[in-house]
CSV table of N, CA and C in Angstrom, one decimal:
chain,number,residue,atom,x,y,z
A,281,MET,N,-15.1,94.1,45.6
A,281,MET,CA,-16.4,93.9,45.1
A,281,MET,C,-17.3,93.6,46.4
A,282,GLY,N,-18.4,94.4,46.5
A,282,GLY,CA,-19.2,94.3,47.6
A,282,GLY,C,-20.2,93.2,47.5
A,283,GLN,N,-20.9,92.9,48.6
A,283,GLN,CA,-21.9,91.9,48.7
A,283,GLN,C,-23.0,92.1,47.7
A,284,SER,N,-23.5,93.3,47.6
A,284,SER,CA,-24.6,93.5,46.6
A,284,SER,C,-24.1,93.4,45.2
A,285,SER,N,-22.9,93.7,44.9
A,285,SER,CA,-22.3,93.5,43.6
A,285,SER,C,-22.2,92.0,43.2
A,286,ALA,N,-21.8,91.2,44.2
A,286,ALA,CA,-21.7,89.8,44.0
A,286,ALA,C,-23.1,89.2,43.8
A,287,SER,N,-24.0,89.7,44.6
A,287,SER,CA,-25.4,89.2,44.5
A,287,SER,C,-26.0,89.5,43.1
A,288,ALA,N,-25.7,90.7,42.7
A,288,ALA,CA,-26.2,91.2,41.3
A,288,ALA,C,-25.6,90.3,40.2
A,289,SER,N,-24.3,90.0,40.4
A,289,SER,CA,-23.7,89.1,39.4
A,289,SER,C,-24.3,87.7,39.4
A,290,ARG,N,-24.6,87.2,40.6
A,290,ARG,CA,-25.2,85.9,40.6
A,290,ARG,C,-26.6,85.9,40.0
A,291,ALA,N,-27.4,87.0,40.3
A,291,ALA,CA,-28.7,87.1,39.7
A,291,ALA,C,-28.6,87.2,38.2
A,292,GLN,N,-27.6,88.0,37.7
A,292,GLN,CA,-27.5,88.1,36.2
A,292,GLN,C,-27.1,86.8,35.6
A,293,ALA,N,-26.2,86.0,36.3
A,293,ALA,CA,-25.8,84.7,35.7
A,293,ALA,C,-27.0,83.7,35.7
A,294,ALA,N,-27.8,83.8,36.8
A,294,ALA,CA,-29.0,82.9,36.9
A,294,ALA,C,-30.0,83.3,35.8
A,295,GLU,N,-30.2,84.6,35.5
A,295,GLU,CA,-31.1,85.0,34.5
A,295,GLU,C,-30.5,84.5,33.1
A,296,GLN,N,-29.2,84.6,32.9
A,296,GLN,CA,-28.7,84.2,31.6
A,296,GLN,C,-28.9,82.6,31.4
A,297,ASN,N,-28.7,81.9,32.5
A,297,ASN,CA,-28.9,80.5,32.5
A,297,ASN,C,-30.3,80.1,32.2
A,298,ARG,N,-31.3,80.9,32.8
A,298,ARG,CA,-32.7,80.7,32.6
A,298,ARG,C,-33.0,80.9,31.1
A,299,ARG,N,-32.5,82.0,30.6
A,299,ARG,CA,-32.8,82.3,29.1
A,299,ARG,C,-32.2,81.2,28.2
A,300,ALA,N,-31.0,80.8,28.5
A,300,ALA,CA,-30.3,79.7,27.7
A,300,ALA,C,-31.1,78.4,27.8
A,301,ASP,N,-31.6,78.1,29.0
A,301,ASP,CA,-32.5,76.9,29.1
A,301,ASP,C,-33.7,77.0,28.3
A,302,LEU,N,-34.4,78.2,28.3
A,302,LEU,CA,-35.6,78.4,27.5
A,302,LEU,C,-35.3,78.3,26.0
A,303,GLU,N,-34.1,78.9,25.6
A,303,GLU,CA,-33.8,78.8,24.2
A,303,GLU,C,-33.5,77.3,23.8
A,304,ARG,N,-32.9,76.5,24.6
A,304,ARG,CA,-32.6,75.1,24.3
A,304,ARG,C,-34.0,74.4,24.3
A,305,GLN,N,-34.9,74.7,25.2
A,305,GLN,CA,-36.2,74.0,25.1
A,305,GLN,C,-37.0,74.4,23.8
A,306,GLU,N,-36.9,75.6,23.4
A,306,GLU,CA,-37.5,76.1,22.2
A,306,GLU,C,-36.9,75.3,21.0
A,307,VAL,N,-35.6,75.2,21.0
A,307,VAL,CA,-34.9,74.5,19.9
A,307,VAL,C,-35.3,73.1,19.8
A,308,ARG,N,-35.4,72.4,21.0
A,308,ARG,CA,-35.8,71.0,21.1
A,308,ARG,C,-37.2,70.8,20.6
A,309,ALA,N,-38.1,71.7,21.0
A,309,ALA,CA,-39.5,71.7,20.6
A,309,ALA,C,-39.6,71.9,19.1
A,310,GLU,N,-38.9,72.8,18.5
A,310,GLU,CA,-38.9,73.0,17.1
A,310,GLU,C,-38.4,71.8,16.3
A,311,GLN,N,-37.3,71.2,16.8
A,311,GLN,CA,-36.8,70.0,16.2
A,311,GLN,C,-37.7,68.9,16.3
A,312,ALA,N,-38.4,68.7,17.4
A,312,ALA,CA,-39.4,67.6,17.5
A,312,ALA,C,-40.6,67.9,16.6
A,313,LEU,N,-41.0,69.1,16.5
A,313,LEU,CA,-42.1,69.4,15.5
A,313,LEU,C,-41.7,69.2,14.1
A,314,GLN,N,-40.5,69.5,13.8
A,314,GLN,CA,-40.0,69.3,12.4
A,314,GLN,C,-39.9,67.8,12.1
A,315,ALA,N,-39.4,67.0,13.1
A,315,ALA,CA,-39.3,65.6,12.9
A,315,ALA,C,-40.7,65.0,12.7
A,316,LYS,N,-41.7,65.5,13.4
A,316,LYS,CA,-43.1,65.0,13.3
A,316,LYS,C,-43.6,65.4,11.9
A,317,ARG,N,-43.4,66.6,11.5
A,317,ARG,CA,-43.8,67.1,10.1
A,317,ARG,C,-43.2,66.2,9.1
A,318,ASP,N,-41.9,65.9,9.2
A,318,ASP,CA,-41.2,65.0,8.2
A,318,ASP,C,-41.8,63.6,8.2
A,319,LEU,N,-42.0,63.0,9.4
A,319,LEU,CA,-42.6,61.7,9.5
A,319,LEU,C,-44.0,61.7,8.8
A,320,TYR,N,-44.8,62.7,9.1
A,320,TYR,CA,-46.2,62.8,8.6
A,320,TYR,C,-46.1,63.0,7.0
A,321,ALA,N,-45.2,63.8,6.6
A,321,ALA,CA,-45.1,64.0,5.1
A,321,ALA,C,-44.7,62.7,4.4
A,322,HIS,N,-43.8,62.0,5.0
A,322,HIS,CA,-43.3,60.7,4.4
A,322,HIS,C,-44.5,59.6,4.5
A,323,LEU,N,-45.2,59.6,5.6
A,323,LEU,CA,-46.3,58.7,5.7
A,323,LEU,C,-47.4,59.0,4.7
A,324,ASN,N,-47.7,60.3,4.5
A,324,ASN,CA,-48.7,60.7,3.6
A,324,ASN,C,-48.3,60.3,2.1
A,325,THR,N,-47.0,60.6,1.8
A,325,THR,CA,-46.5,60.4,0.5
A,325,THR,C,-46.5,58.9,0.1
A,326,SER,N,-46.1,58.1,1.1
A,326,SER,CA,-46.0,56.7,0.8
A,326,SER,C,-47.4,56.0,0.7
A,327,ALA,N,-48.4,56.5,1.5
A,327,ALA,CA,-49.8,56.0,1.4
A,327,ALA,C,-50.3,56.3,0.0
A,328,ARG,N,-50.1,57.6,-0.4
A,328,ARG,CA,-50.6,58.0,-1.8
A,328,ARG,C,-50.0,57.2,-2.9
A,329,ALA,N,-48.7,57.0,-2.8
A,329,ALA,CA,-47.9,56.2,-3.8
A,329,ALA,C,-48.4,54.8,-3.8
A,330,TYR,N,-48.6,54.2,-2.7
A,330,TYR,CA,-49.0,52.8,-2.6
A,330,TYR,C,-50.4,52.6,-3.3
A,331,ARG,N,-51.3,53.5,-2.9
A,331,ARG,CA,-52.7,53.5,-3.5
A,331,ARG,C,-52.6,53.7,-5.0
A,332,VAL,N,-51.8,54.6,-5.5
A,332,VAL,CA,-51.7,54.9,-6.9
A,332,VAL,C,-51.1,53.7,-7.7
A,333,ALA,N,-50.0,53.1,-7.1
A,333,ALA,CA,-49.4,52.0,-7.7
A,333,ALA,C,-50.4,50.8,-7.9
A,334,ALA,N,-51.2,50.6,-6.8
A,334,ALA,CA,-52.1,49.5,-6.9
A,334,ALA,C,-53.2,49.8,-7.9
A,335,ARG,N,-53.7,51.0,-7.9
A,335,ARG,CA,-54.8,51.4,-8.8
A,335,ARG,C,-54.2,51.3,-10.3
A,336,ASP,N,-53.0,51.8,-10.5
A,336,ASP,CA,-52.4,51.7,-11.8
A,336,ASP,C,-52.3,50.2,-12.3
A,337,ALA,N,-51.9,49.3,-11.3
A,337,ALA,CA,-51.8,47.9,-11.7
A,337,ALA,C,-53.1,47.3,-12.1
A,338,VAL,N,-54.2,47.7,-11.4
A,338,VAL,CA,-55.5,47.3,-11.8
A,338,VAL,C,-55.9,47.8,-13.2
A,339,GLU,N,-55.6,49.1,-13.5
A,339,GLU,CA,-56.0,49.6,-14.8
A,339,GLU,C,-55.1,49.0,-15.9
A,340,ALA,N,-53.9,48.7,-15.6
A,340,ALA,CA,-53.0,48.1,-16.6
A,340,ALA,C,-53.5,46.6,-16.9
A,341,ALA,N,-53.8,45.9,-15.8
A,341,ALA,CA,-54.3,44.6,-16.0
A,341,ALA,C,-55.7,44.6,-16.8
A,342,ALA,N,-56.5,45.5,-16.5
A,342,ALA,CA,-57.8,45.6,-17.2
A,342,ALA,C,-57.6,45.9,-18.7
A,343,ARG,N,-56.5,46.6,-19.1
A,343,ARG,CA,-56.2,46.8,-20.5
A,343,ARG,C,-55.4,45.7,-21.1
A,344,GLY,N,-55.1,44.6,-20.3
A,344,GLY,CA,-54.4,43.5,-20.8
A,344,GLY,C,-52.9,43.6,-20.9
A,345,GLU,N,-52.4,44.7,-20.2
A,345,GLU,CA,-51.0,44.9,-20.2
A,345,GLU,C,-50.3,44.1,-19.1
A,346,ASN,N,-49.0,43.8,-19.3
A,346,ASN,CA,-48.3,43.1,-18.2
A,346,ASN,C,-48.1,44.1,-17.1
A,347,ILE,N,-48.2,43.6,-15.9
A,347,ILE,CA,-48.0,44.4,-14.7
A,347,ILE,C,-46.6,44.1,-14.1
A,348,ASP,N,-45.8,45.1,-13.8
A,348,ASP,CA,-44.5,44.9,-13.2
A,348,ASP,C,-44.7,44.9,-11.7
A,349,PRO,N,-44.7,43.7,-11.1
A,349,PRO,CA,-45.0,43.5,-9.7
A,349,PRO,C,-44.0,44.3,-8.8
A,350,ALA,N,-42.8,44.6,-9.3
A,350,ALA,CA,-41.8,45.3,-8.5
A,350,ALA,C,-42.3,46.7,-8.2
A,351,LEU,N,-43.0,47.3,-9.0
A,351,LEU,CA,-43.5,48.7,-8.7
A,351,LEU,C,-44.5,48.7,-7.5
A,352,LEU,N,-45.4,47.8,-7.6
A,352,LEU,CA,-46.4,47.7,-6.5
A,352,LEU,C,-45.7,47.2,-5.2
A,353,ASP,N,-44.8,46.3,-5.3
A,353,ASP,CA,-44.1,45.8,-4.1
A,353,ASP,C,-43.2,46.9,-3.5
A,354,ALA,N,-42.6,47.7,-4.3
A,354,ALA,CA,-41.7,48.8,-3.8
A,354,ALA,C,-42.6,49.8,-3.1
A,355,ALA,N,-43.8,50.1,-3.6
A,355,ALA,CA,-44.7,51.0,-3.0
A,355,ALA,C,-45.2,50.5,-1.7
A,356,LYS,N,-45.5,49.2,-1.7
A,356,LYS,CA,-45.9,48.5,-0.5
A,356,LYS,C,-44.8,48.5,0.6
A,357,GLU,N,-43.6,48.2,0.2
A,357,GLU,CA,-42.5,48.3,1.2
A,357,GLU,C,-42.2,49.7,1.7
A,358,ALA,N,-42.3,50.7,0.9
A,358,ALA,CA,-42.1,52.1,1.3
A,358,ALA,C,-43.2,52.4,2.4
A,359,TRP,N,-44.4,52.1,2.1
A,359,TRP,CA,-45.5,52.3,3.1
A,359,TRP,C,-45.2,51.6,4.4
A,360,ALA,N,-44.8,50.3,4.3
A,360,ALA,CA,-44.6,49.5,5.5
A,360,ALA,C,-43.5,50.1,6.3
A,361,GLU,N,-42.5,50.6,5.7
A,361,GLU,CA,-41.4,51.3,6.4
A,361,GLU,C,-41.9,52.5,7.2
A,362,GLN,N,-42.6,53.4,6.5
A,362,GLN,CA,-43.1,54.6,7.1
A,362,GLN,C,-44.2,54.3,8.2
A,363,TYR,N,-45.0,53.3,7.9
A,363,TYR,CA,-46.0,52.9,8.9
A,363,TYR,C,-45.4,52.4,10.2
A,364,SER,N,-44.4,51.6,10.0
A,364,SER,CA,-43.6,51.0,11.1
A,364,SER,C,-43.0,52.1,12.0
A,365,GLN,N,-42.4,53.1,11.4
A,365,GLN,CA,-41.9,54.2,12.1
A,365,GLN,C,-43.0,55.0,12.8
A,366,ALA,N,-44.1,55.2,12.1
A,366,ALA,CA,-45.2,56.0,12.6
A,366,ALA,C,-45.9,55.3,13.8
A,367,GLN,N,-45.9,54.0,13.8
A,367,GLN,CA,-46.5,53.3,15.0
A,367,GLN,C,-45.9,53.7,16.3
A,368,MET,N,-44.6,54.1,16.3
A,368,MET,CA,-43.9,54.4,17.5
A,368,MET,C,-44.1,55.9,17.9
A,369,ALA,N,-44.7,56.7,17.0
A,369,ALA,CA,-44.7,58.1,17.2
A,369,ALA,C,-46.1,58.7,17.2
A,370,LEU,N,-47.1,58.0,16.6
A,370,LEU,CA,-48.4,58.6,16.4
A,370,LEU,C,-49.2,58.6,17.7
A,371,ALA,N,-50.0,59.7,17.8
A,371,ALA,CA,-51.0,59.8,18.9
A,371,ALA,C,-52.0,58.7,18.6
A,372,GLN,N,-52.8,58.3,19.6
A,372,GLN,CA,-53.7,57.2,19.4
A,372,GLN,C,-54.8,57.4,18.4
A,373,ASP,N,-55.3,58.7,18.3
A,373,ASP,CA,-56.4,58.9,17.3
A,373,ASP,C,-55.8,58.9,15.9
A,374,VAL,N,-54.6,59.4,15.7
A,374,VAL,CA,-53.9,59.3,14.4
A,374,VAL,C,-53.6,57.9,14.0
A,375,LEU,N,-53.1,57.2,15.0
A,375,LEU,CA,-52.7,55.8,14.8
A,375,LEU,C,-53.9,54.9,14.4
A,376,GLN,N,-55.1,55.3,15.0
A,376,GLN,CA,-56.3,54.5,14.6
A,376,GLN,C,-56.6,54.7,13.1
A,377,ILE,N,-56.4,55.9,12.6
A,377,ILE,CA,-56.6,56.1,11.1
A,377,ILE,C,-55.6,55.4,10.3
A,378,ALA,N,-54.3,55.5,10.7
A,378,ALA,CA,-53.2,54.9,10.0
A,378,ALA,C,-53.3,53.4,10.0
A,379,SER,N,-53.8,52.8,11.1
A,379,SER,CA,-54.0,51.3,11.2
A,379,SER,C,-55.1,50.9,10.3
A,380,ALA,N,-56.2,51.6,10.3
A,380,ALA,CA,-57.3,51.3,9.4
A,380,ALA,C,-56.9,51.4,7.9
A,381,LEU,N,-56.1,52.4,7.6
A,381,LEU,CA,-55.6,52.6,6.2
A,381,LEU,C,-54.6,51.4,5.9
A,382,ASN,N,-53.8,51.1,6.8
A,382,ASN,CA,-52.9,50.0,6.6
A,382,ASN,C,-53.6,48.7,6.2
A,383,ARG,N,-54.7,48.4,7.0
A,383,ARG,CA,-55.5,47.2,6.7
A,383,ARG,C,-56.1,47.3,5.3
A,384,SER,N,-56.6,48.5,5.0
A,384,SER,CA,-57.3,48.7,3.7
A,384,SER,C,-56.3,48.6,2.6
A,385,LEU,N,-55.1,49.1,2.7
A,385,LEU,CA,-54.1,49.0,1.7
A,385,LEU,C,-53.8,47.5,1.5
A,386,GLY,N,-53.7,46.8,2.6
A,386,GLY,CA,-53.5,45.4,2.4
A,386,GLY,C,-54.5,44.6,1.7
A,387,VAL,N,-55.8,45.0,1.9
A,387,VAL,CA,-56.9,44.4,1.2
A,387,VAL,C,-56.8,44.7,-0.3
A,388,GLY,N,-56.4,46.0,-0.6
A,388,GLY,CA,-56.2,46.4,-2.0
A,388,GLY,C,-55.1,45.6,-2.6
A,389,TYR,N,-54.0,45.4,-1.9
A,389,TYR,CA,-52.9,44.7,-2.4
A,389,TYR,C,-53.3,43.3,-2.8
A,390,SER,N,-54.0,42.6,-1.9
A,390,SER,CA,-54.5,41.3,-2.1
A,390,SER,C,-55.4,41.2,-3.3
A,391,ALA,N,-56.3,42.2,-3.4
A,391,ALA,CA,-57.2,42.2,-4.6
A,391,ALA,C,-56.4,42.3,-5.9
A,392,VAL,N,-55.4,43.1,-5.9
A,392,VAL,CA,-54.6,43.2,-7.2
A,392,VAL,C,-53.9,41.9,-7.5
A,393,LYS,N,-53.3,41.3,-6.4
A,393,LYS,CA,-52.6,40.0,-6.6
A,393,LYS,C,-53.5,38.9,-7.1
A,394,GLN,N,-54.8,39.0,-6.7
A,394,GLN,CA,-55.8,37.9,-7.0
A,394,GLN,C,-56.5,38.1,-8.3
A,395,LEU,N,-56.3,39.3,-8.9
A,395,LEU,CA,-57.0,39.6,-10.2
A,395,LEU,C,-56.8,38.6,-11.3
A,396,PRO,N,-55.6,38.2,-11.5
A,396,PRO,CA,-55.4,37.2,-12.7
A,396,PRO,C,-56.1,35.9,-12.5
A,397,SER,N,-56.4,35.5,-11.3
A,397,SER,CA,-57.0,34.2,-11.1
A,397,SER,C,-58.5,34.3,-10.8
A,398,SER,N,-59.1,35.5,-11.0
A,398,SER,CA,-60.5,35.7,-10.7
A,398,SER,C,-61.3,35.1,-11.8
A,399,PRO,N,-62.4,34.3,-11.4
A,399,PRO,CA,-63.2,33.6,-12.5
A,399,PRO,C,-63.9,34.6,-13.3
A,400,ARG,N,-64.4,35.7,-12.8
A,400,ARG,CA,-65.1,36.7,-13.5
A,400,ARG,C,-64.3,38.0,-13.5
A,401,LEU,N,-63.4,38.2,-14.5
A,401,LEU,CA,-62.5,39.3,-14.5
A,401,LEU,C,-63.1,40.7,-14.5
A,402,ASP,N,-64.1,40.8,-15.3
A,402,ASP,CA,-64.8,42.2,-15.4
A,402,ASP,C,-65.3,42.6,-14.1
A,403,GLU,N,-66.0,41.7,-13.4
A,403,GLU,CA,-66.5,42.1,-12.1
A,403,GLU,C,-65.3,42.4,-11.1
A,404,ALA,N,-64.3,41.6,-11.2
A,404,ALA,CA,-63.1,41.8,-10.3
A,404,ALA,C,-62.5,43.1,-10.5
A,405,TYR,N,-62.3,43.5,-11.8
A,405,TYR,CA,-61.7,44.8,-12.1
A,405,TYR,C,-62.6,45.9,-11.6
A,406,GLN,N,-63.9,45.8,-11.8
A,406,GLN,CA,-64.8,46.8,-11.3
A,406,GLN,C,-64.8,47.0,-9.8
A,407,ARG,N,-64.8,45.8,-9.1
A,407,ARG,CA,-64.7,45.9,-7.6
A,407,ARG,C,-63.4,46.6,-7.2
A,408,ALA,N,-62.3,46.2,-7.8
A,408,ALA,CA,-61.0,46.8,-7.5
A,408,ALA,C,-61.0,48.3,-7.8
A,409,ARG,N,-61.6,48.7,-8.9
A,409,ARG,CA,-61.6,50.1,-9.3
A,409,ARG,C,-62.5,50.9,-8.2
A,410,THR,N,-63.6,50.3,-7.9
A,410,THR,CA,-64.5,50.9,-6.9
A,410,THR,C,-63.8,51.1,-5.6
A,411,TRP,N,-63.0,50.1,-5.2
A,411,TRP,CA,-62.3,50.1,-3.9
A,411,TRP,C,-61.2,51.2,-3.9
A,412,PHE,N,-60.4,51.2,-5.0
A,412,PHE,CA,-59.3,52.2,-5.0
A,412,PHE,C,-59.7,53.6,-5.2
A,413,ASN,N,-60.8,53.8,-5.9
A,413,ASN,CA,-61.3,55.2,-6.2
A,413,ASN,C,-62.3,55.7,-5.1
A,414,GLY,N,-62.8,54.7,-4.3
A,414,GLY,CA,-63.8,55.1,-3.3
A,414,GLY,C,-63.2,55.1,-1.9
A,415,PRO,N,-63.5,54.0,-1.2
A,415,PRO,CA,-63.1,53.9,0.2
A,415,PRO,C,-61.6,54.1,0.5
A,416,LEU,N,-60.8,53.5,-0.4
A,416,LEU,CA,-59.3,53.6,-0.2
A,416,LEU,C,-58.8,55.1,-0.5
A,417,SER,N,-59.4,55.7,-1.5
A,417,SER,CA,-59.0,57.1,-1.8
A,417,SER,C,-59.4,58.0,-0.6
A,418,ASP,N,-60.6,57.7,-0.1
A,418,ASP,CA,-61.1,58.4,1.1
A,418,ASP,C,-60.2,58.2,2.3
A,419,GLY,N,-59.7,57.0,2.4
A,419,GLY,CA,-58.8,56.7,3.6
A,419,GLY,C,-57.5,57.4,3.5
A,420,VAL,N,-56.9,57.5,2.3
A,420,VAL,CA,-55.7,58.3,2.2
A,420,VAL,C,-56.0,59.7,2.4
A,421,TYR,N,-57.1,60.2,2.0
A,421,TYR,CA,-57.5,61.6,2.2
A,421,TYR,C,-57.7,61.8,3.7
A,422,LEU,N,-58.4,60.9,4.4
A,422,LEU,CA,-58.6,61.0,5.8
A,422,LEU,C,-57.3,61.0,6.6
A,423,LEU,N,-56.3,60.2,6.2
A,423,LEU,CA,-55.0,60.2,6.9
A,423,LEU,C,-54.4,61.6,6.7
A,424,ARG,N,-54.4,62.1,5.5
A,424,ARG,CA,-53.8,63.5,5.3
A,424,ARG,C,-54.4,64.5,6.2
A,425,ILE,N,-55.8,64.5,6.2
A,425,ILE,CA,-56.5,65.5,7.0
A,425,ILE,C,-56.2,65.3,8.5
A,426,MET,N,-56.1,64.0,8.9
A,426,MET,CA,-55.9,63.8,10.3
A,426,MET,C,-54.5,64.2,10.7
A,427,LEU,N,-53.5,64.0,9.8
A,427,LEU,CA,-52.1,64.5,10.1
A,427,LEU,C,-52.1,66.0,10.2
A,428,ARG,N,-52.7,66.6,9.3
A,428,ARG,CA,-52.8,68.1,9.3
A,428,ARG,C,-53.5,68.6,10.5
A,429,HIS,N,-54.5,67.9,10.9
A,429,HIS,CA,-55.3,68.3,12.1
A,429,HIS,C,-54.4,68.2,13.3
A,430,ASP,N,-53.7,67.1,13.4
A,430,ASP,CA,-52.8,66.8,14.5
A,430,ASP,C,-51.7,67.9,14.6
A,431,LEU,N,-51.2,68.3,13.5
A,431,LEU,CA,-50.2,69.4,13.5
A,431,LEU,C,-50.7,70.8,13.7
A,432,GLY,N,-52.1,70.9,13.7
A,432,GLY,CA,-52.7,72.2,13.9
A,432,GLY,C,-52.7,73.0,12.7
A,433,VAL,N,-52.5,72.4,11.5
A,433,VAL,CA,-52.5,73.2,10.3
A,433,VAL,C,-53.9,73.3,9.8
A,434,GLU,N,-54.7,72.3,10.0
A,434,GLU,CA,-56.1,72.3,9.4
A,434,GLU,C,-57.0,72.0,10.6
A,435,VAL,N,-57.9,72.9,10.9
A,435,VAL,CA,-58.9,72.6,12.0
A,435,VAL,C,-60.3,72.9,11.4
A,436,GLU,N,-61.0,71.8,11.3
A,436,GLU,CA,-62.4,71.8,10.9
A,436,GLU,C,-63.3,71.8,12.1
A,437,PRO,N,-64.4,72.6,12.0
A,437,PRO,CA,-65.3,72.6,13.2
A,437,PRO,C,-66.0,71.2,13.5
A,438,HIS,N,-66.3,70.5,12.5
A,438,HIS,CA,-67.0,69.2,12.6
A,438,HIS,C,-66.0,68.0,12.3
A,439,PHE,N,-64.8,68.2,12.6
A,439,PHE,CA,-63.8,67.2,12.3
A,439,PHE,C,-64.0,65.8,12.8
A,440,GLU,N,-64.4,65.8,14.1
A,440,GLU,CA,-64.5,64.5,14.8
A,440,GLU,C,-65.6,63.7,14.1
A,441,GLN,N,-66.7,64.3,13.8
A,441,GLN,CA,-67.9,63.6,13.1
A,441,GLN,C,-67.4,63.1,11.8
A,442,THR,N,-66.8,63.9,11.0
A,442,THR,CA,-66.3,63.5,9.7
A,442,THR,C,-65.3,62.4,9.8
A,443,ARG,N,-64.4,62.5,10.7
A,443,ARG,CA,-63.4,61.4,11.0
A,443,ARG,C,-64.1,60.1,11.3
A,444,MET,N,-65.0,60.1,12.1
A,444,MET,CA,-65.7,58.9,12.5
A,444,MET,C,-66.5,58.3,11.3
A,445,GLN,N,-67.1,59.1,10.5
A,445,GLN,CA,-67.9,58.6,9.3
A,445,GLN,C,-66.9,58.0,8.3
A,446,MET,N,-65.8,58.7,8.0
A,446,MET,CA,-64.8,58.1,7.0
A,446,MET,C,-64.1,56.9,7.6
A,447,LEU,N,-63.8,56.9,8.9
A,447,LEU,CA,-63.2,55.7,9.4
A,447,LEU,C,-64.1,54.5,9.4
A,448,ALA,N,-65.4,54.7,9.6
A,448,ALA,CA,-66.4,53.6,9.6
A,448,ALA,C,-66.5,53.1,8.1
A,449,ALA,N,-66.5,54.0,7.2
A,449,ALA,CA,-66.5,53.5,5.8
A,449,ALA,C,-65.2,52.7,5.4
A,450,LEU,N,-64.1,53.2,5.9
A,450,LEU,CA,-62.9,52.5,5.6
A,450,LEU,C,-62.8,51.1,6.2
A,451,ASN,N,-63.3,51.0,7.4
A,451,ASN,CA,-63.3,49.8,8.1
A,451,ASN,C,-64.3,48.7,7.5
A,452,ARG,N,-65.3,49.3,6.8
A,452,ARG,CA,-66.2,48.3,6.1
A,452,ARG,C,-65.6,47.7,5.0
């Protein structure tokens, strides 16, 4: 085997190694993207479930029905688990939305828990309904849009302005 033949073999081996490295990088990137999608899907699902469980508890209480606190508490715990994981993985702008939503869900949870001891129940129910169907609903929607935006699935031309307006409403 001549020197040019050995040189060609080395060049071919180097090219195969380069291609294998690229394939491994692509596989890792795809796995990371899939992990991010999974995290985002679970975060979105748990936020929606928590909001719905709290809203349903308000409606049941308003009808004079007994509320099963385990349903709301389970939804709260599921959200807390997903939010905890997300805090370690979210980009700062996404985390800002998730954190605001977390605080808002906590306000909603407290409102539901305090309903039975409210001196003016009708007003308390109405405030809770307004909260769950207005700002909190918008907050869950904003989280979903933000997650989709971060994944590159949904790109709105005026997204930043919309995000800031909805975030301000949620923080109020």
